[in-house]
Amino acid sequence: MERERLEQRKDMLVQLVHDKAYVPMKAKEIAMLLNVPREQREELKEVLDLLVAEGKIGISKKGKYGKPEAFSVNGIFSGHPRGFGFVTVEGRETDVFIPEEKTGGALHGDRVQIVIESESGSRGARAEGAVLRVLEHANQEVVGFYQKNKSFGFVVPDNQKLCRDIFIPQGRDLGAVTGHKVVAKIRDFGNGANNPEGEITEILGHVNDPGTDILSIVRAYGLPEAFPAEVMAELADIPDEICVPEGEENGEMELDQFACPSGWSGELAGRLDLRHLKTVTIDGEDAKDLDDAVTISKNSRGNYLLGVHIADVSHYVKEGSALDQEAFRRGTSVYLVDRVIPMLPHKLSNGICSLNEGTDRLALSCMMEINSQGALVDHRISPTVIHVDRRMTYTAVNAILTETDEETISRYQDFVPMFHMMKELADLLRERRRKRGAIDFDFPESKIILDEKGKPVDIKPYERNAATRLIEDFMLMANETVAEDFYWQSVPFLYRTHDTPDSEKMKQLGIFINNFGYSIRMQQGEIHPKELQKLLDKLEGMPEEPLLSRLTLRSMRQAKYTTLCSGHFGLAASYYTHFTSPIRRYPDLQIHRIIKESLSSGLGERRRSHYEALLPQVAIQTSALERRADEAERETQKLKKCEYMSRFIGQEFDGVISGVAAWGFYAELPNTVEGLVRIGSLDDDYYIFDEQQYQLVGELKRKVYKLGQPVRVLVTGVDKLMRTVEFIVTA
């Protein structure tokens, strides 16, 4: 078709679909309307499809053509370092692929309007589309590496998903030079053909300056730093300690026998006095915000009386206060490699709200009576006053329980029987969860040790032990107990939910693991968590365990906060919430308020309506802030691991193949550092990726690299920008 004639036909069709009287039609109907002869209708279809590809007209799922916005949908754009992207649209099972030339200038995180051009594009079953317009820009500021030219410069974003440099005109660089890490404010996002344009508003430091790397991540993720003045002003009215009169010695009693001292008033009014109970905290050595303590004993029926006592943060952080608003804005404490960005100021998190040894503290306690089968038979939730007798560490408790270290046992001899009773109960609770099908993912974690300048000097694998599991078991039990109690009270509440996995993803997982000789059983398209735990049990200790365990985890949905109690799939629990960490998680703080209000005076219609209006937004915002914190924490870990391994370039290590792909394989060292061996570096043969067996096979010598195989590797380099470590095989 001649170009001039093609353009004429395109113009005519665009005018037609934008006419006020036009209603969406199929190609055949348009042909009849325009009296297009039958032999030319294929040409008409070609022109229509060309206009759709250009985004000038849209097409519905039923094949009707109309204005682009008539068939557009909105979603969130996720960029890829190679230029293309994906748009997540609410209600669609899969996201929409956006080719590089059709991103319309959208950047990672933008809310966009797109038209879906094909429900099954060149990427197979995935729909393809084009961005019509950016509705809301997510990146007003960008953190990155500055590169200066003679009369202008560029900021290369740290976030590779942004994939477009920011142009900085002359005079707007704040004096930055090449190598500076900077914050740039975008003034013009461009139209997709040109780079976004901006100006530098802050110089964070040179890329080699101590702390600049982590500070860049803090700014890139928009993590809050200093607390506002109005928040700090509110702290002046909060005491450093609580003053509690002496109470009567009660001894060990049943749950319903604990009483509120009659002479208590003010902040102590209505609280149970539990200071006589032998109480401990068990945390990591460097923990400073201690928000949970435990007590345990047995009653006359031989049942365990477990007390989980949580810092009463809501007593000090009042609803609607500046402290409360700032805590909600932060959502969670963020634990980076070299710093903690707390949800609450230190006077609260490390002071009056922290359950420190030798202090009386206000708490919200969940006291549970549990029988010899690990079943809950009674419970009581109440505001309390507790006294922490001993601050224990996971290391010390584990030394008592599993290592029988004589020195440690002697030092804590008054508490040793208590710890053994705790382990007894924890084992019962864990076994009960296992029987109902709870999934226990136990991936290796690591602790990165830094020197005073923030340089990594060591990476130590962090192993779960008897003490960490013990506290996990008790916190899980308290969270379930509180969730079930308030579910049946039918009050507005926040739950921690984990939905059943998508059936298609489970089918894909089943097909994949079948290549390794494993299987999972599904009934009517759904899977029970017990099936996945059976799979993990079979994988334990096998070479393919790292890959298949991680793939199983990725096949599941993300846990989130909701106002509906739909259960927790991973824990095989019908009721679950987050009650045990109000110092560092806003949802816990929010439900503490609801619990105390319900216990004190009950929720009237006005307060019930208040929480029903408030909680949906709390659930959405805190879920999003939790994901942001997780991503920032992972990025700092990857960054410091790269920096640590830069000291060992040219050195060899023993590793294990932890992943295999078409571009090479990943090897994991004993310290949890993972590096890539590129397929191009395997120069002894031409290697082909066997997708079915997940291995690389040499075409001539038939040498195989497969999961779990030990390898000797040499560190060839690191890329701190991409957060990657490069290896080559030496044996």
XYZ file of C-alpha atoms in Angstrom:
731
model
C 0.000 0.000 0.000
C 1.403 3.402 -0.969
C 2.500 5.538 1.982
C 0.314 8.497 1.009
C -2.768 6.301 0.626
C -1.968 4.526 3.919
C -1.776 7.843 5.796
C -5.063 8.985 4.246
C -6.809 5.809 5.364
C -5.335 6.083 8.837
C -6.532 9.687 9.181
C -10.001 8.751 7.970
C -10.329 5.880 10.446
C -9.045 7.994 13.367
C -11.614 10.670 12.540
C -14.315 8.008 12.335
C -13.689 6.470 15.760
C -13.467 9.931 17.381
C -16.777 11.055 15.882
C -19.391 11.682 18.611
C -21.904 9.443 16.847
C -19.501 6.517 16.503
C -19.992 3.402 18.637
C -17.319 0.678 18.836
C -17.560 -1.767 15.926
C -15.829 -4.864 14.621
C -13.744 -4.667 11.443
C -16.546 -6.253 9.403
C -19.057 -3.665 10.645
C -16.662 -0.810 9.833
C -16.174 -2.264 6.357
C -19.940 -2.314 5.796
C -20.295 1.249 7.145
C -17.588 2.526 4.781
C -18.694 0.362 1.843
C -15.293 -1.339 1.651
C -15.365 -4.099 -0.999
C -14.897 -7.640 0.316
C -11.558 -8.030 -1.519
C -10.133 -4.950 0.310
C -11.269 -5.850 3.818
C -7.945 -7.489 4.653
C -6.234 -4.186 3.877
C -8.710 -2.405 6.179
C -7.860 -4.871 8.949
C -4.138 -4.174 8.459
C -4.676 -0.416 8.788
C -6.817 -0.871 11.918
C -4.189 -3.088 13.547
C -1.474 -0.575 12.654
C -3.443 2.193 14.385
C -3.873 -0.027 17.442
C -0.117 -0.664 17.535
C 0.487 3.112 17.363
C -1.963 3.660 20.216
C -4.211 5.900 18.099
C -7.219 3.608 18.443
C -8.085 0.812 20.858
C -9.556 -2.656 20.543
C -11.807 -4.472 23.016
C -11.576 -8.120 24.051
C -14.448 -8.790 21.644
C -12.560 -7.269 18.726
C -14.390 -3.926 18.556
C -12.436 -0.810 17.593
C -12.828 2.596 19.244
C -11.011 5.445 20.964
C -7.988 4.186 22.948
C -9.345 5.388 26.270
C -12.577 3.468 25.684
C -10.686 0.173 26.124
C -7.849 1.338 28.366
C -7.042 0.043 31.818
C -4.946 1.531 34.600
C -2.123 -0.126 36.484
C 1.358 0.160 37.971
C 4.337 0.055 35.614
C 7.313 -2.095 36.616
C 10.441 -1.320 34.622
C 13.195 -3.697 33.565
C 16.880 -2.723 33.169
C 16.694 -3.711 29.494
C 14.067 -1.074 28.744
C 10.786 -2.984 28.542
C 8.335 -3.317 31.394
C 5.187 -4.867 32.802
C 1.963 -3.350 34.061
C 0.098 -4.922 36.957
C -3.644 -4.403 36.499
C -6.021 -5.138 39.350
C -8.307 -8.043 38.491
C -5.971 -9.582 35.880
C -4.276 -12.890 36.719
C -1.089 -11.941 34.868
C 0.589 -8.612 34.188
C 0.775 -6.979 30.740
C 4.068 -6.886 28.825
C 5.044 -3.449 27.483
C 7.729 -3.450 24.741
C 10.522 -0.871 25.077
C 9.229 1.271 22.215
C 5.745 1.468 23.785
C 6.561 2.487 27.353
C 5.563 6.084 26.583
C 8.223 7.494 28.879
C 6.858 5.632 31.923
C 9.323 4.968 34.736
C 9.319 2.169 37.297
C 6.487 2.591 39.793
C 4.413 5.030 37.696
C 0.647 4.651 37.574
C -0.201 4.429 33.893
C -3.087 4.111 31.473
C -2.521 1.381 28.900
C -4.313 -0.199 26.010
C -4.046 -3.964 25.640
C -3.173 -4.682 22.037
C -3.007 -8.445 22.180
C -4.109 -11.012 24.753
C -1.431 -13.442 23.518
C 1.585 -11.640 22.175
C 5.039 -12.690 21.111
C 5.829 -13.696 24.728
C 3.331 -16.540 24.609
C 0.268 -16.381 26.803
C 1.189 -12.982 28.296
C -0.863 -10.042 27.035
C 0.969 -7.156 25.352
C 0.074 -3.503 25.477
C 1.170 0.089 25.100
C 1.257 2.972 27.556
C -1.164 5.717 26.529
C -0.196 8.165 29.253
C 1.378 8.399 32.671
C -1.320 9.193 35.233
C 0.939 9.640 38.238
C 4.720 9.811 38.429
C 6.220 7.752 41.245
C 9.724 9.192 41.036
C 9.814 12.895 41.818
C 13.394 12.396 43.027
C 16.080 9.988 41.880
C 19.244 8.898 43.688
C 22.212 8.001 41.559
C 25.788 8.359 40.355
C 26.678 11.696 38.741
C 28.644 11.818 35.485
C 29.767 15.310 34.477
C 30.536 16.458 30.955
C 31.813 19.905 29.927
C 28.524 21.788 29.945
C 26.019 19.297 31.350
C 25.795 16.006 33.188
C 23.741 12.882 33.788
C 22.549 11.095 36.906
C 22.686 7.318 36.447
C 19.929 5.980 38.767
C 20.925 3.467 41.421
C 17.629 1.731 40.727
C 18.361 -0.184 37.531
C 14.635 -0.558 36.869
C 14.412 3.159 36.060
C 16.752 2.402 33.100
C 16.894 6.049 31.902
C 19.522 8.586 32.920
C 18.443 12.008 34.175
C 19.804 14.918 32.108
C 21.232 17.740 34.258
C 21.623 21.102 32.383
C 24.530 23.435 33.063
C 24.181 25.395 36.282
C 21.848 22.885 37.926
C 24.430 20.443 39.265
C 25.022 22.087 42.687
C 28.755 21.797 42.013
C 28.718 17.990 41.849
C 31.585 16.221 40.112
C 31.877 12.779 38.561
C 31.727 10.143 41.303
C 29.349 11.969 43.600
C 26.215 10.208 44.796
C 23.421 12.754 44.432
C 19.692 13.342 44.768
C 18.141 14.796 41.610
C 14.661 16.323 41.408
C 12.969 15.638 38.068
C 11.601 18.830 36.506
C 10.522 17.398 33.143
C 9.726 13.718 32.609
C 9.988 14.011 28.827
C 7.815 12.262 26.295
C 9.623 8.963 26.015
C 11.856 10.109 23.169
C 13.979 12.359 25.412
C 15.594 11.651 28.751
C 13.937 13.132 31.829
C 15.491 16.435 32.854
C 16.224 17.515 36.401
C 18.440 19.344 38.846
C 20.626 18.154 41.706
C 19.184 19.095 45.085
C 21.607 17.276 47.383
C 25.085 15.773 47.260
C 25.203 12.687 49.509
C 28.968 12.253 49.255
C 31.538 10.644 47.020
C 30.881 7.049 46.050
C 33.957 5.969 48.040
C 33.076 7.899 51.238
C 32.069 5.725 54.245
C 28.290 5.473 54.668
C 27.426 7.042 51.307
C 26.389 3.698 49.838
C 23.803 2.930 52.534
C 22.630 6.565 52.675
C 21.974 6.331 48.921
C 19.696 3.328 49.481
C 17.926 5.127 52.347
C 17.174 8.086 50.066
C 16.357 5.934 47.037
C 13.632 4.109 48.958
C 12.361 7.287 50.599
C 13.015 5.925 54.079
C 12.419 8.501 56.831
C 15.376 9.624 58.924
C 15.126 12.302 61.652
C 11.849 12.622 63.536
C 9.930 15.911 63.064
C 10.150 18.564 65.804
C 6.506 18.128 66.833
C 7.135 14.405 67.460
C 10.179 15.101 69.618
C 8.215 17.760 71.530
C 5.628 15.167 72.558
C 8.347 13.040 74.157
C 8.865 15.667 76.866
C 5.636 14.577 78.565
C 6.533 10.876 78.585
C 8.311 9.596 81.735
C 11.517 7.579 81.720
C 10.200 5.058 84.248
C 6.892 4.019 85.797
C 6.240 4.217 89.512
C 4.437 1.142 90.853
C 3.612 0.598 94.539
C 4.503 -2.727 96.108
C 1.898 -5.428 95.456
C 0.982 -8.541 97.376
C 2.911 -11.743 96.707
C 0.435 -13.910 94.790
C 2.490 -16.997 93.982
C 1.434 -19.232 91.108
C -2.275 -19.008 90.311
C -4.874 -19.977 87.727
C -5.656 -17.553 84.912
C -8.921 -16.381 86.444
C -7.353 -15.725 89.846
C -5.093 -12.865 88.796
C -6.613 -9.614 90.092
C -6.194 -5.860 89.712
C -4.836 -4.287 92.938
C -7.609 -2.174 94.474
C -5.378 0.759 95.338
C -4.043 1.332 91.807
C -5.178 4.369 89.837
C -4.131 6.496 86.887
C -2.022 4.606 84.361
C -2.099 1.514 86.616
C -5.889 1.338 86.938
C -7.405 -1.886 85.648
C -4.051 -3.634 85.255
C -3.128 -7.054 86.593
C -0.011 -7.146 88.743
C 2.209 -9.888 87.291
C 5.491 -8.686 88.759
C 5.752 -11.773 90.958
C 6.047 -14.065 87.902
C 9.568 -15.064 86.910
C 9.895 -13.134 83.642
C 12.591 -13.107 80.947
C 13.220 -11.579 77.558
C 15.096 -13.634 74.961
C 16.601 -11.701 72.018
C 19.741 -11.271 69.955
C 22.854 -9.887 71.622
C 22.596 -6.495 69.920
C 18.815 -6.018 70.301
C 17.832 -2.805 72.103
C 14.077 -2.585 71.490
C 12.802 -5.466 73.608
C 9.052 -5.657 73.086
C 8.220 -9.198 74.245
C 8.792 -11.114 77.488
C 7.696 -14.604 78.523
C 6.706 -16.485 81.668
C 5.862 -20.158 82.145
C 4.682 -22.505 84.889
C 2.390 -25.508 85.359
C -0.931 -25.553 87.207
C -2.588 -28.211 89.356
C -3.957 -29.962 86.243
C -0.487 -30.351 84.791
C -1.210 -27.826 82.059
C 1.292 -25.193 80.985
C 0.548 -21.547 81.847
C 2.362 -19.556 79.164
C 2.453 -15.783 79.428
C 3.447 -13.679 76.417
C 3.820 -10.092 77.621
C 4.060 -7.332 75.032
C 5.153 -3.755 75.664
C 2.108 -1.494 76.006
C 3.225 1.045 73.416
C -0.324 2.308 72.858
C -0.320 3.735 76.399
C 2.281 6.287 75.270
C 1.449 6.664 71.553
C -2.067 8.060 71.554
C -4.313 7.871 68.516
C -4.040 10.981 66.346
C -0.958 12.351 68.132
C 2.130 13.496 66.226
C 3.867 10.316 67.435
C 1.045 8.192 66.066
C 0.942 9.968 62.708
C 4.703 9.615 62.273
C 4.592 5.924 63.247
C 1.861 5.370 60.650
C 3.929 7.234 58.028
C 6.879 4.932 58.746
C 4.811 1.760 59.144
C 7.688 -0.375 60.391
C 11.234 -0.190 61.712
C 13.796 -0.852 58.988
C 16.847 -2.948 59.868
C 19.688 -2.117 57.479
C 23.176 -3.581 57.704
C 24.723 -0.597 59.500
C 21.743 1.125 61.111
C 18.172 0.826 62.281
C 15.568 3.336 61.134
C 13.068 3.010 63.980
C 9.309 3.451 63.793
C 9.368 5.205 67.176
C 11.942 7.558 68.754
C 14.622 5.944 70.929
C 13.143 7.337 74.144
C 10.226 4.974 73.534
C 11.745 2.074 71.554
C 14.865 1.710 73.715
C 13.466 3.349 76.844
C 10.077 3.301 78.560
C 8.565 0.848 76.030
C 11.527 -1.548 76.051
C 11.156 -4.441 78.505
C 14.578 -3.927 80.060
C 16.027 -6.120 82.798
C 15.293 -5.021 86.358
C 12.469 -2.637 85.402
C 8.723 -2.502 85.923
C 6.921 -2.032 82.637
C 3.364 -1.624 81.359
C 2.373 -4.530 79.119
C -0.503 -6.099 77.263
C -0.385 -9.775 78.162
C -1.793 -12.888 76.532
C -1.841 -15.641 79.157
C -2.598 -19.103 77.832
C -3.339 -22.466 79.418
C -2.085 -25.223 77.116
C -2.492 -28.971 77.661
C -0.012 -31.794 77.094
C -1.086 -32.124 73.432
C -0.219 -28.472 72.743
C -3.892 -27.418 72.544
C -5.155 -24.142 73.991
C -7.753 -24.824 76.705
C -8.126 -21.337 78.202
C -6.677 -17.856 77.818
C -6.873 -14.340 79.181
C -5.828 -11.066 77.523
C -5.305 -8.111 79.826
C -3.326 -4.903 80.437
C -0.670 -5.707 83.055
C 2.375 -4.553 84.950
C 5.377 -6.891 84.667
C 8.914 -6.959 86.022
C 11.684 -8.393 83.831
C 14.017 -10.490 85.961
C 16.597 -11.373 83.352
C 17.537 -10.264 79.841
C 18.591 -13.455 78.041
C 20.178 -13.940 74.631
C 19.439 -16.634 72.067
C 23.067 -17.745 72.373
C 22.894 -18.246 76.132
C 19.529 -20.056 76.112
C 20.693 -22.327 73.300
C 23.887 -23.073 75.246
C 21.696 -24.237 78.137
C 19.212 -26.250 76.088
C 21.318 -27.937 73.416
C 24.981 -27.480 74.267
C 24.634 -28.119 78.041
C 27.382 -25.561 78.601
C 28.315 -25.840 82.283
C 29.442 -22.231 82.683
C 26.226 -20.831 81.192
C 24.068 -23.248 83.177
C 25.817 -22.179 86.378
C 25.400 -18.465 85.602
C 21.631 -18.801 85.048
C 20.967 -21.759 87.390
C 17.786 -20.216 88.858
C 16.248 -20.048 85.362
C 17.443 -23.357 83.871
C 14.326 -25.388 84.854
C 12.184 -22.642 83.350
C 14.010 -22.834 80.000
C 13.652 -26.616 79.883
C 9.916 -26.276 80.511
C 9.752 -23.693 77.726
C 11.454 -26.066 75.300
C 9.045 -28.846 76.297
C 6.077 -26.644 75.433
C 7.652 -25.210 72.279
C 8.239 -28.737 70.948
C 4.570 -29.572 71.582
C 3.357 -26.414 69.823
C 5.642 -26.969 66.830
C 4.573 -30.587 66.447
C 0.915 -29.591 66.600
C 1.483 -27.015 63.845
C 3.387 -29.581 61.796
C 0.510 -32.063 62.018
C -2.006 -29.530 60.752
C 0.296 -28.748 57.820
C 2.144 -25.514 58.623
C 5.025 -24.834 56.228
C 8.471 -24.194 57.697
C 10.854 -22.468 55.278
C 14.359 -22.416 56.760
C 16.595 -20.560 54.306
C 20.168 -19.748 55.364
C 20.517 -16.161 56.575
C 23.644 -14.198 57.336
C 24.912 -11.456 59.605
C 27.356 -8.977 58.099
C 29.951 -7.628 60.541
C 31.104 -4.038 59.857
C 34.069 -2.071 61.215
C 33.802 1.459 62.628
C 33.979 2.913 59.087
C 31.118 0.757 57.817
C 33.346 -1.645 55.888
C 32.309 -5.324 55.968
C 34.936 -7.430 57.737
C 33.106 -10.747 58.038
C 29.933 -12.565 57.013
C 28.628 -15.155 59.421
C 25.809 -17.579 58.618
C 22.900 -17.056 61.018
C 21.369 -20.326 62.098
C 18.048 -20.812 63.836
C 18.522 -22.681 67.097
C 16.423 -24.022 69.973
C 16.123 -20.554 71.539
C 15.042 -18.704 68.379
C 12.504 -21.431 67.568
C 11.190 -21.342 71.123
C 10.381 -17.622 70.921
C 8.937 -18.062 67.405
C 6.622 -20.793 68.696
C 5.384 -18.691 71.619
C 4.816 -15.570 69.508
C 2.915 -17.597 66.886
C 0.709 -19.050 69.599
C -0.069 -15.622 71.058
C -0.830 -14.168 67.622
C -3.237 -17.000 66.813
C -4.936 -16.783 70.208
C -5.530 -13.034 69.971
C -6.756 -13.283 66.359
C -9.293 -16.006 67.147
C -10.553 -14.220 70.272
C -11.288 -10.949 68.490
C -12.608 -12.616 65.345
C -15.409 -14.189 67.371
C -16.068 -10.889 69.112
C -16.822 -9.493 65.628
C -15.026 -6.213 66.258
C -13.124 -4.315 63.533
C -9.602 -5.753 63.520
C -6.416 -6.157 61.495
C -5.378 -9.668 60.493
C -2.217 -11.066 58.966
C -3.434 -13.124 56.031
C -1.735 -15.395 53.534
C -3.998 -16.450 50.687
C -4.123 -19.878 49.061
C -1.640 -20.034 46.151
C -2.829 -19.435 42.612
C -3.789 -22.797 41.104
C -1.944 -22.089 37.836
C 1.306 -21.342 39.678
C 0.900 -24.545 41.671
C 0.370 -26.521 38.454
C 3.545 -24.986 37.008
C 5.425 -25.853 40.197
C 4.114 -29.425 39.997
C 5.341 -29.782 36.409
C 8.740 -28.360 37.284
C 9.431 -30.480 40.369
C 8.280 -33.573 38.468
C 11.517 -33.262 36.455
C 13.377 -33.967 39.705
C 11.173 -36.905 40.655
C 8.913 -35.062 43.120
C 5.185 -34.457 43.057
C 2.476 -32.517 44.887
C -1.147 -33.545 45.164
C -3.902 -31.060 44.366
C -7.627 -31.511 44.858
C -10.038 -29.630 42.615
C -7.299 -27.173 41.663
C -6.353 -26.349 45.266
C -3.466 -27.432 47.426
C -3.242 -27.953 51.183
C -0.182 -26.472 52.928
C 0.603 -29.951 54.284
C 1.452 -31.039 50.721
C 4.074 -28.322 50.404
C 5.561 -29.174 53.800
C 5.803 -32.827 52.702
C 7.709 -31.631 49.642
C 10.107 -29.556 51.764
C 10.673 -32.539 54.076
C 11.618 -34.702 51.077
C 13.951 -31.988 49.761
C 15.860 -31.610 53.011
C 19.542 -32.288 52.457
C 19.123 -32.935 48.711
C 21.259 -31.078 46.115
C 18.194 -29.480 44.553
C 16.825 -28.231 47.896
C 17.915 -24.555 47.522
C 16.353 -24.118 44.081
C 13.118 -26.019 44.664
C 12.540 -24.516 48.122
C 12.938 -20.985 46.769
C 10.766 -21.800 43.767
C 8.084 -23.157 46.099
C 8.204 -19.959 48.131
C 7.956 -17.796 44.979
C 4.934 -19.809 43.848
C 3.031 -18.679 46.937
C 1.323 -15.350 47.478
C 2.710 -12.594 49.694
C 1.364 -12.303 53.220
C -0.343 -8.971 53.911
C -2.505 -7.078 56.375
C -6.269 -7.186 55.836
C -9.471 -6.395 57.686
C -10.966 -9.751 56.697
C -9.900 -12.911 58.517
C -9.266 -15.240 55.569
C -6.612 -17.348 57.297
C -2.892 -17.882 56.899
C -2.062 -20.552 54.320
C 1.618 -20.932 55.236
C 0.848 -21.487 58.913
C -2.253 -23.565 58.135
C -4.008 -21.253 60.598
C -7.621 -20.095 60.368
C -6.909 -17.040 62.524
C -3.727 -15.011 62.609
C -2.661 -11.455 63.427
C 0.437 -9.489 64.396
C 0.172 -8.666 68.101
C 3.701 -9.153 69.427
C 5.824 -6.246 68.065
C 4.163 -2.840 68.579
C 7.537 -1.083 68.946
C 8.477 -1.892 65.359
C 5.197 -2.662 63.507
C 2.285 -0.252 63.230
C -0.438 -2.940 62.760
C 0.451 -4.382 66.186
C 0.187 -0.934 67.757
C -3.175 -0.344 66.075
C -4.761 -3.570 67.300
C -3.410 -2.988 70.834
C -5.629 0.106 70.921
C -8.649 -1.897 69.783
C -7.945 -4.677 72.310
C -7.573 -2.278 75.240
C -10.643 -0.287 74.267
C -12.681 -3.485 73.938
C -11.466 -4.745 77.326
C -12.055 -1.416 79.052
C -15.438 -0.174 77.876
C -16.314 -2.108 74.744
C -16.648 -0.629 71.273
C -19.783 1.471 70.863
C -21.330 2.118 67.479
C -19.396 5.357 67.003
C -15.996 3.763 67.731
C -16.867 0.700 65.683
C -17.660 2.949 62.692
C -14.437 4.864 63.302
C -12.291 1.709 63.092
C -14.247 0.306 60.132
C -13.398 3.482 58.195
C -9.788 3.639 59.394
C -8.488 0.064 59.204
C -8.703 -0.611 55.419
C -6.231 2.218 54.734
C -3.991 1.053 57.596
C -3.919 -2.442 56.056
C -3.032 -1.152 52.578
C -0.380 1.327 53.701
C 1.379 -0.916 56.203
C 1.514 -3.809 53.708
C 3.165 -1.500 51.152
C 5.620 -0.069 53.698
C 6.564 -3.578 54.817
C 7.490 -4.481 51.219
C 9.538 -1.272 50.903
C 11.464 -2.110 54.082
C 12.132 -5.687 52.919
C 13.489 -4.474 49.571
C 15.748 -1.880 51.191
C 17.096 -4.462 53.655
C 17.860 -6.910 50.817
C 19.633 -4.190 48.801
C 21.942 -3.240 51.673
C 22.767 -6.913 52.260
C 23.643 -7.440 48.588
C 25.674 -4.229 48.512
C 27.795 -5.115 51.544
C 28.309 -8.683 50.343
C 29.712 -7.279 47.073
C 31.944 -4.879 48.985
C 33.163 -7.702 51.221
C 33.988 -9.978 48.275
C 35.945 -7.202 46.526
C 38.727 -7.972 49.047
C 39.007 -11.495 47.657
C 39.321 -10.849 43.910
C 41.778 -13.418 42.592
C 41.177 -15.849 45.452
C 39.560 -19.286 45.266
C 36.717 -20.731 47.333
C 34.731 -23.920 47.591
C 31.075 -23.470 46.735
C 27.921 -25.323 45.778
C 25.850 -24.739 42.657
C 22.669 -23.054 43.892
C 20.998 -22.146 40.608
C 21.296 -22.927 36.905
C 20.114 -20.771 34.000
C 20.660 -20.335 30.278
C 23.313 -17.663 30.936
C 25.343 -19.704 33.441
C 25.062 -20.960 36.979
C 25.159 -19.486 40.475
C 27.493 -20.788 43.157
C 26.900 -20.172 46.852
C 29.794 -20.000 49.292
C 29.564 -21.234 52.900
C 29.177 -17.590 54.065
C 25.933 -17.307 51.954
C 27.505 -15.071 49.271
C 26.214 -16.051 45.839
C 28.067 -15.328 42.605
C 27.509 -15.910 38.896
C 29.612 -18.144 36.667
C 28.788 -16.950 33.165
C 28.335 -19.604 30.512
C 30.833 -17.772 28.303
C 33.576 -18.357 30.884
C 33.170 -22.166 30.591
C 35.720 -22.405 27.766
C 36.455 -26.147 27.894
C 33.330 -26.964 25.861
C 30.155 -25.502 24.372
C 27.507 -25.782 27.088
C 23.775 -26.124 26.502
C 21.110 -25.406 29.123
C 18.959 -28.481 29.787
C 15.753 -26.825 30.988
C 14.098 -30.111 31.946
C 16.895 -31.247 34.281
C 18.073 -27.762 35.207
C 21.692 -28.378 34.294
C 24.358 -27.239 31.828
C 25.712 -30.007 29.601
C 28.894 -29.824 27.486
C 28.079 -30.655 23.862
C 31.328 -32.539 23.175
C 32.657 -33.855 26.494
C 29.203 -34.177 28.122
C 30.471 -32.568 31.308
C 27.571 -31.529 33.536
C 27.024 -28.646 35.964
C 23.932 -29.282 38.070
C 22.272 -28.179 41.293
C 24.023 -29.102 44.520
C 27.272 -29.955 42.751
C 30.428 -28.827 44.607
C 32.602 -26.420 42.582
C 35.852 -24.593 43.104
C 35.527 -20.967 41.991
C 37.750 -17.918 41.691
C 36.419 -14.405 42.370
C 37.004 -12.303 39.231
C 35.147 -9.127 40.122
C 32.192 -7.390 41.741
C 29.752 -4.782 40.464
C 28.462 -2.677 43.373
C 26.055 -0.842 41.084
C 24.413 -4.074 39.910
C 25.054 -5.768 43.319
C 26.615 -8.845 41.671
C 29.683 -11.032 42.298
C 31.439 -12.715 39.355
C 33.109 -16.151 39.540
C 34.949 -18.462 37.165
C 35.364 -22.218 37.689
C 38.862 -23.447 38.542
C 38.135 -27.110 39.274
